[in-house]
Amino acid sequence: MFGKRTSGNAALKVETPKPKPAEAASNELTPPKSDIPQGTSRKAAETSDAYYETKATIFNALFETIDVSALAGMQPDAARAEIRTIVDEIIAIRNVRLSVVEQSKLITEICDDILGYGPLEPLLMRDDIADIMVNGHKHVFIETNGKMEKTNIRFRDNQQLMNICQRIVSQVGRRVDESSPICDARLLDGSRVNVIAPPLAIDGPTLTIRKFKKDKLTLEDLVNFGSISPAGAKVLSIIGACQCNVVISGGTGSGKTTLLNCLTAFIHPDERIITCEDAAELQLQQPHVVRLETRPPNLEGKGKITMADLVKNCLRMRPERIIVGEVRGPEAFDLLQAMNTGHDGSMGTLHANSPREGLSRLESMITMGGFSLPMRTIREMIVGSVDVVVQATRLRDGSRRITHITEVLGMEGDVIVTQDLLLYEMDGEDASGKIIGQHKSTGIARPAFWDRARYFNLEKDLAMALDEAGEG
């Protein structure tokens, strides 16, 4: 039965599996009582532990049976069929007692372990999950609807988790190991991935995935979610269309990249756009887009390409708009230079708690880059480059709101002058703890980018949007 297997697309080396004591797997896989999810009965937990022990035993037998390297040359469906056939034979030989549902689940999970992302596969398929956070092999958390919750999913051990992390980052030409324990990467669908491995992560590899929705969000969706008012969305669409230089500011998970994607939807299809990112995740729909991505150093410590390198190179590629996924270092200087030298409509995101703090962060990032410029000169550069700062905030109830649309006007002495066009004011919370608030206009009837809107024949739409915002 377990001779040389010739069926399928590849001949796999198959040998008779050697029985392994169940104790070898159970010691590693049985969780302490404190790991049992709240509300789970002890009987259900014991059943779950027995299932994981059985899975570990069969998985070990499978690895002794097949030549895993041969699976790489097979089509995914053929490889899964081959694995399914061998696992069925192992279960029959070992007389493992499993229900039809459990056996099907076990085979699917083993195929995911070998060919996919293991226990993460069902989470990656769900579109309602925003973030997946793996803290070692026993603790997997997800964020849904702005709330964090622990799942009952776990990995076989830290080595399995590390193998999956390496599989993810290797797909985009990166690596993670003891010599390079921190890595930013992405999944094939553009979802953002961060891995930090031992010895920096004490309790085992830590994997964080910021998932992208399959259906790309639009400003209309943000209006439906209550993130922005209809009038505010109209103002944002005009800002995106009339080539204002925009900086989107916000904290982690506040929706900066989502908002950047929404604003780029109003860029004219004829414009040449170049994006620069640490891990390519922007999803622009225009036909003329060039996507650039940074590169870490190789094993010899050479070949590193930074964000500043990409932004500098953009200027030689005849861009009409430069989009920087996240400004976090000296590339801030190059982005401001691009905005101030004829590349109107450039955009970028940064981490800050308010528009004014965002402008201060631009100052500090330029200073950190080693540019020995007077502070007033840096501020004049910011004023001459940035037209609008849009603030995205994640509120304490998990909801995300655009709280400020702020213009950069000029300088008074050594101080940058700004004015708010639209603000989000919180009125309290309802019985369920959901924050209640509304977007209100500050009464500015003619913003500083009025002439730019008139150049694109959008001044009437802008006036109507500001009137509606004032009435709201």
PDB file of N, CA and C in Angstrom, residues 29 47-60 62-63 71 79-80 83-84 87-88 91 98 100-123 152-156 160 164 167:
ATOM      1  N   LEU A  29       1.193  20.058  23.096  1.00  0.00           N
ATOM      2  CA  LEU A  29      -0.046  20.627  22.590  1.00  0.00           C
ATOM      3  C   LEU A  29      -1.123  20.838  23.640  1.00  0.00           C
ATOM      4  N   THR A  47     -11.958  17.326  24.497  1.00  0.00           N
ATOM      5  CA  THR A  47     -12.168  16.850  23.136  1.00  0.00           C
ATOM      6  C   THR A  47     -11.246  17.585  22.175  1.00  0.00           C
ATOM      7  N   SER A  48     -11.114  18.901  22.374  1.00  0.00           N
ATOM      8  CA  SER A  48     -10.249  19.695  21.516  1.00  0.00           C
ATOM      9  C   SER A  48      -8.796  19.263  21.663  1.00  0.00           C
ATOM     10  N   ASP A  49      -8.368  19.016  22.909  1.00  0.00           N
ATOM     11  CA  ASP A  49      -6.994  18.575  23.134  1.00  0.00           C
ATOM     12  C   ASP A  49      -6.733  17.233  22.446  1.00  0.00           C
ATOM     13  N   ALA A  50      -7.694  16.307  22.552  1.00  0.00           N
ATOM     14  CA  ALA A  50      -7.531  14.999  21.913  1.00  0.00           C
ATOM     15  C   ALA A  50      -7.441  15.146  20.393  1.00  0.00           C
ATOM     16  N   TYR A  51      -8.222  16.057  19.854  1.00  0.00           N
ATOM     17  CA  TYR A  51      -8.189  16.290  18.407  1.00  0.00           C
ATOM     18  C   TYR A  51      -6.813  16.797  17.993  1.00  0.00           C
ATOM     19  N   TYR A  52      -6.254  17.758  18.739  1.00  0.00           N
ATOM     20  CA  TYR A  52      -4.943  18.300  18.401  1.00  0.00           C
ATOM     21  C   TYR A  52      -3.849  17.252  18.549  1.00  0.00           C
ATOM     22  N   GLU A  53      -3.985  16.377  19.547  1.00  0.00           N
ATOM     23  CA  GLU A  53      -3.005  15.301  19.707  1.00  0.00           C
ATOM     24  C   GLU A  53      -3.056  14.355  18.510  1.00  0.00           C
ATOM     25  N   THR A  54      -4.281  14.002  18.087  1.00  0.00           N
ATOM     26  CA  THR A  54      -4.435  13.130  16.928  1.00  0.00           C
ATOM     27  C   THR A  54      -3.858  13.783  15.677  1.00  0.00           C
ATOM     28  N   LYS A  55      -4.138  15.070  15.524  1.00  0.00           N
ATOM     29  CA  LYS A  55      -3.629  15.783  14.357  1.00  0.00           C
ATOM     30  C   LYS A  55      -2.100  15.798  14.339  1.00  0.00           C
ATOM     31  N   ALA A  56      -1.497  16.028  15.511  1.00  0.00           N
ATOM     32  CA  ALA A  56      -0.035  16.061  15.589  1.00  0.00           C
ATOM     33  C   ALA A  56       0.562  14.704  15.237  1.00  0.00           C
ATOM     34  N   THR A  57      -0.061  13.629  15.732  1.00  0.00           N
ATOM     35  CA  THR A  57       0.436  12.283  15.454  1.00  0.00           C
ATOM     36  C   THR A  57       0.371  11.970  13.962  1.00  0.00           C
ATOM     37  N   ILE A  58      -0.760  12.271  13.344  1.00  0.00           N
ATOM     38  CA  ILE A  58      -0.933  11.998  11.912  1.00  0.00           C
ATOM     39  C   ILE A  58      -0.005  12.886  11.085  1.00  0.00           C
ATOM     40  N   PHE A  59       0.167  14.129  11.532  1.00  0.00           N
ATOM     41  CA  PHE A  59       1.044  15.047  10.799  1.00  0.00           C
ATOM     42  C   PHE A  59       2.485  14.532  10.814  1.00  0.00           C
ATOM     43  N   ASN A  60       2.946  14.052  11.976  1.00  0.00           N
ATOM     44  CA  ASN A  60       4.305  13.501  12.074  1.00  0.00           C
ATOM     45  C   ASN A  60       4.472  12.271  11.181  1.00  0.00           C
ATOM     46  N   LEU A  62       2.771  11.658   8.494  1.00  0.00           N
ATOM     47  CA  LEU A  62       2.742  12.111   7.101  1.00  0.00           C
ATOM     48  C   LEU A  62       4.112  12.596   6.655  1.00  0.00           C
ATOM     49  N   PHE A  63       4.808  13.323   7.530  1.00  0.00           N
ATOM     50  CA  PHE A  63       6.121  13.845   7.171  1.00  0.00           C
ATOM     51  C   PHE A  63       7.136  12.729   6.995  1.00  0.00           C
ATOM     52  N   LEU A  71       6.226  18.072  -3.476  1.00  0.00           N
ATOM     53  CA  LEU A  71       4.928  18.749  -3.580  1.00  0.00           C
ATOM     54  C   LEU A  71       5.052  20.122  -4.218  1.00  0.00           C
ATOM     55  N   ALA A  79      -1.589  18.429  -5.388  1.00  0.00           N
ATOM     56  CA  ALA A  79      -0.859  18.213  -4.138  1.00  0.00           C
ATOM     57  C   ALA A  79      -1.830  17.921  -2.995  1.00  0.00           C
ATOM     58  N   ARG A  80      -2.929  18.645  -2.951  1.00  0.00           N
ATOM     59  CA  ARG A  80      -3.921  18.399  -1.898  1.00  0.00           C
ATOM     60  C   ARG A  80      -4.531  17.005  -2.041  1.00  0.00           C
ATOM     61  N   ILE A  83      -2.001  14.494  -0.728  1.00  0.00           N
ATOM     62  CA  ILE A  83      -1.952  14.511   0.738  1.00  0.00           C
ATOM     63  C   ILE A  83      -3.195  13.849   1.320  1.00  0.00           C
ATOM     64  N   ARG A  84      -4.351  14.148   0.735  1.00  0.00           N
ATOM     65  CA  ARG A  84      -5.607  13.578   1.233  1.00  0.00           C
ATOM     66  C   ARG A  84      -5.593  12.046   1.154  1.00  0.00           C
ATOM     67  N   VAL A  87      -3.167  10.664   3.888  1.00  0.00           N
ATOM     68  CA  VAL A  87      -3.719  10.821   5.235  1.00  0.00           C
ATOM     69  C   VAL A  87      -4.844   9.822   5.471  1.00  0.00           C
ATOM     70  N   ASP A  88      -5.686   9.609   4.460  1.00  0.00           N
ATOM     71  CA  ASP A  88      -6.751   8.604   4.597  1.00  0.00           C
ATOM     72  C   ASP A  88      -6.151   7.227   4.896  1.00  0.00           C
ATOM     73  N   ILE A  91      -4.816   7.119   8.524  1.00  0.00           N
ATOM     74  CA  ILE A  91      -5.923   7.003   9.475  1.00  0.00           C
ATOM     75  C   ILE A  91      -6.449   5.572   9.508  1.00  0.00           C
ATOM     76  N   LEU A  98     -12.320   8.876  14.066  1.00  0.00           N
ATOM     77  CA  LEU A  98     -12.746  10.247  13.795  1.00  0.00           C
ATOM     78  C   LEU A  98     -14.069  10.224  13.068  1.00  0.00           C
ATOM     79  N   VAL A 100     -16.780  11.744  10.291  1.00  0.00           N
ATOM     80  CA  VAL A 100     -16.567  12.200   8.918  1.00  0.00           C
ATOM     81  C   VAL A 100     -16.202  13.684   8.904  1.00  0.00           C
ATOM     82  N   VAL A 101     -16.898  14.477   9.737  1.00  0.00           N
ATOM     83  CA  VAL A 101     -16.641  15.917   9.789  1.00  0.00           C
ATOM     84  C   VAL A 101     -15.238  16.178  10.320  1.00  0.00           C
ATOM     85  N   GLU A 102     -14.854  15.473  11.401  1.00  0.00           N
ATOM     86  CA  GLU A 102     -13.528  15.672  11.985  1.00  0.00           C
ATOM     87  C   GLU A 102     -12.423  15.258  11.025  1.00  0.00           C
ATOM     88  N   GLN A 103     -12.645  14.147  10.306  1.00  0.00           N
ATOM     89  CA  GLN A 103     -11.633  13.688   9.370  1.00  0.00           C
ATOM     90  C   GLN A 103     -11.444  14.671   8.231  1.00  0.00           C
ATOM     91  N   SER A 104     -12.563  15.203   7.718  1.00  0.00           N
ATOM     92  CA  SER A 104     -12.476  16.193   6.642  1.00  0.00           C
ATOM     93  C   SER A 104     -11.773  17.459   7.126  1.00  0.00           C
ATOM     94  N   LYS A 105     -12.114  17.886   8.354  1.00  0.00           N
ATOM     95  CA  LYS A 105     -11.478  19.072   8.931  1.00  0.00           C
ATOM     96  C   LYS A 105      -9.985  18.839   9.122  1.00  0.00           C
ATOM     97  N   LEU A 106      -9.623  17.667   9.618  1.00  0.00           N
ATOM     98  CA  LEU A 106      -8.225  17.356   9.881  1.00  0.00           C
ATOM     99  C   LEU A 106      -7.416  17.361   8.588  1.00  0.00           C
ATOM    100  N   ILE A 107      -7.969  16.755   7.536  1.00  0.00           N
ATOM    101  CA  ILE A 107      -7.253  16.706   6.253  1.00  0.00           C
ATOM    102  C   ILE A 107      -7.076  18.110   5.685  1.00  0.00           C
ATOM    103  N   THR A 108      -8.126  18.932   5.784  1.00  0.00           N
ATOM    104  CA  THR A 108      -8.038  20.309   5.293  1.00  0.00           C
ATOM    105  C   THR A 108      -6.964  21.088   6.034  1.00  0.00           C
ATOM    106  N   GLU A 109      -6.915  20.916   7.361  1.00  0.00           N
ATOM    107  CA  GLU A 109      -5.927  21.648   8.155  1.00  0.00           C
ATOM    108  C   GLU A 109      -4.510  21.184   7.848  1.00  0.00           C
ATOM    109  N   ILE A 110      -4.321  19.885   7.637  1.00  0.00           N
ATOM    110  CA  ILE A 110      -2.989  19.383   7.307  1.00  0.00           C
ATOM    111  C   ILE A 110      -2.547  19.903   5.938  1.00  0.00           C
ATOM    112  N   CYS A 111      -3.458  19.951   4.979  1.00  0.00           N
ATOM    113  CA  CYS A 111      -3.127  20.516   3.661  1.00  0.00           C
ATOM    114  C   CYS A 111      -2.749  21.989   3.787  1.00  0.00           C
ATOM    115  N   ASP A 112      -3.496  22.731   4.632  1.00  0.00           N
ATOM    116  CA  ASP A 112      -3.174  24.143   4.853  1.00  0.00           C
ATOM    117  C   ASP A 112      -1.804  24.292   5.512  1.00  0.00           C
ATOM    118  N   ASP A 113      -1.482  23.376   6.442  1.00  0.00           N
ATOM    119  CA  ASP A 113      -0.182  23.439   7.118  1.00  0.00           C
ATOM    120  C   ASP A 113       0.959  23.292   6.124  1.00  0.00           C
ATOM    121  N   ILE A 114       0.805  22.387   5.177  1.00  0.00           N
ATOM    122  CA  ILE A 114       1.900  22.075   4.248  1.00  0.00           C
ATOM    123  C   ILE A 114       1.936  23.032   3.062  1.00  0.00           C
ATOM    124  N   LEU A 115       0.766  23.385   2.535  1.00  0.00           N
ATOM    125  CA  LEU A 115       0.705  24.156   1.293  1.00  0.00           C
ATOM    126  C   LEU A 115       0.315  25.610   1.488  1.00  0.00           C
ATOM    127  N   GLY A 116      -0.340  25.937   2.598  1.00  0.00           N
ATOM    128  CA  GLY A 116      -0.847  27.286   2.794  1.00  0.00           C
ATOM    129  C   GLY A 116      -0.308  27.933   4.050  1.00  0.00           C
ATOM    130  N   TYR A 117      -1.193  28.625   4.755  1.00  0.00           N
ATOM    131  CA  TYR A 117      -0.810  29.361   5.947  1.00  0.00           C
ATOM    132  C   TYR A 117      -1.311  28.687   7.224  1.00  0.00           C
ATOM    133  N   GLY A 118      -1.539  27.392   7.161  1.00  0.00           N
ATOM    134  CA  GLY A 118      -1.879  26.628   8.354  1.00  0.00           C
ATOM    135  C   GLY A 118      -3.156  27.099   9.010  1.00  0.00           C
ATOM    136  N   PRO A 119      -3.168  27.229  10.347  1.00  0.00           N
ATOM    137  CA  PRO A 119      -4.387  27.628  11.066  1.00  0.00           C
ATOM    138  C   PRO A 119      -4.901  29.011  10.696  1.00  0.00           C
ATOM    139  N   LEU A 120      -4.074  29.819  10.008  1.00  0.00           N
ATOM    140  CA  LEU A 120      -4.517  31.161   9.623  1.00  0.00           C
ATOM    141  C   LEU A 120      -5.466  31.150   8.435  1.00  0.00           C
ATOM    142  N   GLU A 121      -5.495  30.055   7.675  1.00  0.00           N
ATOM    143  CA  GLU A 121      -6.289  30.017   6.441  1.00  0.00           C
ATOM    144  C   GLU A 121      -7.752  30.415   6.653  1.00  0.00           C
ATOM    145  N   PRO A 122      -8.478  29.832   7.637  1.00  0.00           N
ATOM    146  CA  PRO A 122      -9.884  30.238   7.798  1.00  0.00           C
ATOM    147  C   PRO A 122     -10.044  31.698   8.194  1.00  0.00           C
ATOM    148  N   LEU A 123      -9.075  32.251   8.934  1.00  0.00           N
ATOM    149  CA  LEU A 123      -9.163  33.662   9.316  1.00  0.00           C
ATOM    150  C   LEU A 123      -8.927  34.568   8.114  1.00  0.00           C
ATOM    151  N   ASN A 152     -10.007  30.399  19.413  1.00  0.00           N
ATOM    152  CA  ASN A 152      -9.556  29.094  19.916  1.00  0.00           C
ATOM    153  C   ASN A 152      -8.565  28.428  18.953  1.00  0.00           C
ATOM    154  N   ILE A 153      -8.071  29.208  17.998  1.00  0.00           N
ATOM    155  CA  ILE A 153      -7.098  28.697  17.027  1.00  0.00           C
ATOM    156  C   ILE A 153      -5.714  28.717  17.653  1.00  0.00           C
ATOM    157  N   ARG A 154      -4.934  27.694  17.394  1.00  0.00           N
ATOM    158  CA  ARG A 154      -3.563  27.648  17.877  1.00  0.00           C
ATOM    159  C   ARG A 154      -2.715  26.847  16.899  1.00  0.00           C
ATOM    160  N   PHE A 155      -1.419  27.048  17.003  1.00  0.00           N
ATOM    161  CA  PHE A 155      -0.463  26.330  16.157  1.00  0.00           C
ATOM    162  C   PHE A 155       0.072  25.114  16.911  1.00  0.00           C
ATOM    163  N   ARG A 156       0.645  24.195  16.169  1.00  0.00           N
ATOM    164  CA  ARG A 156       1.162  22.982  16.777  1.00  0.00           C
ATOM    165  C   ARG A 156       2.286  23.314  17.759  1.00  0.00           C
ATOM    166  N   GLN A 160       6.185  25.534  13.932  1.00  0.00           N
ATOM    167  CA  GLN A 160       5.198  25.612  12.853  1.00  0.00           C
ATOM    168  C   GLN A 160       4.853  27.072  12.553  1.00  0.00           C
ATOM    169  N   ILE A 164       5.543  29.175   8.951  1.00  0.00           N
ATOM    170  CA  ILE A 164       4.516  29.907   8.200  1.00  0.00           C
ATOM    171  C   ILE A 164       4.943  31.361   8.013  1.00  0.00           C
ATOM    172  N   ARG A 167       7.362  31.380   5.250  1.00  0.00           N
ATOM    173  CA  ARG A 167       6.685  31.142   3.979  1.00  0.00           C
ATOM    174  C   ARG A 167       6.043  32.429   3.464  1.00  0.00           C
TER     175      ARG A 167
END
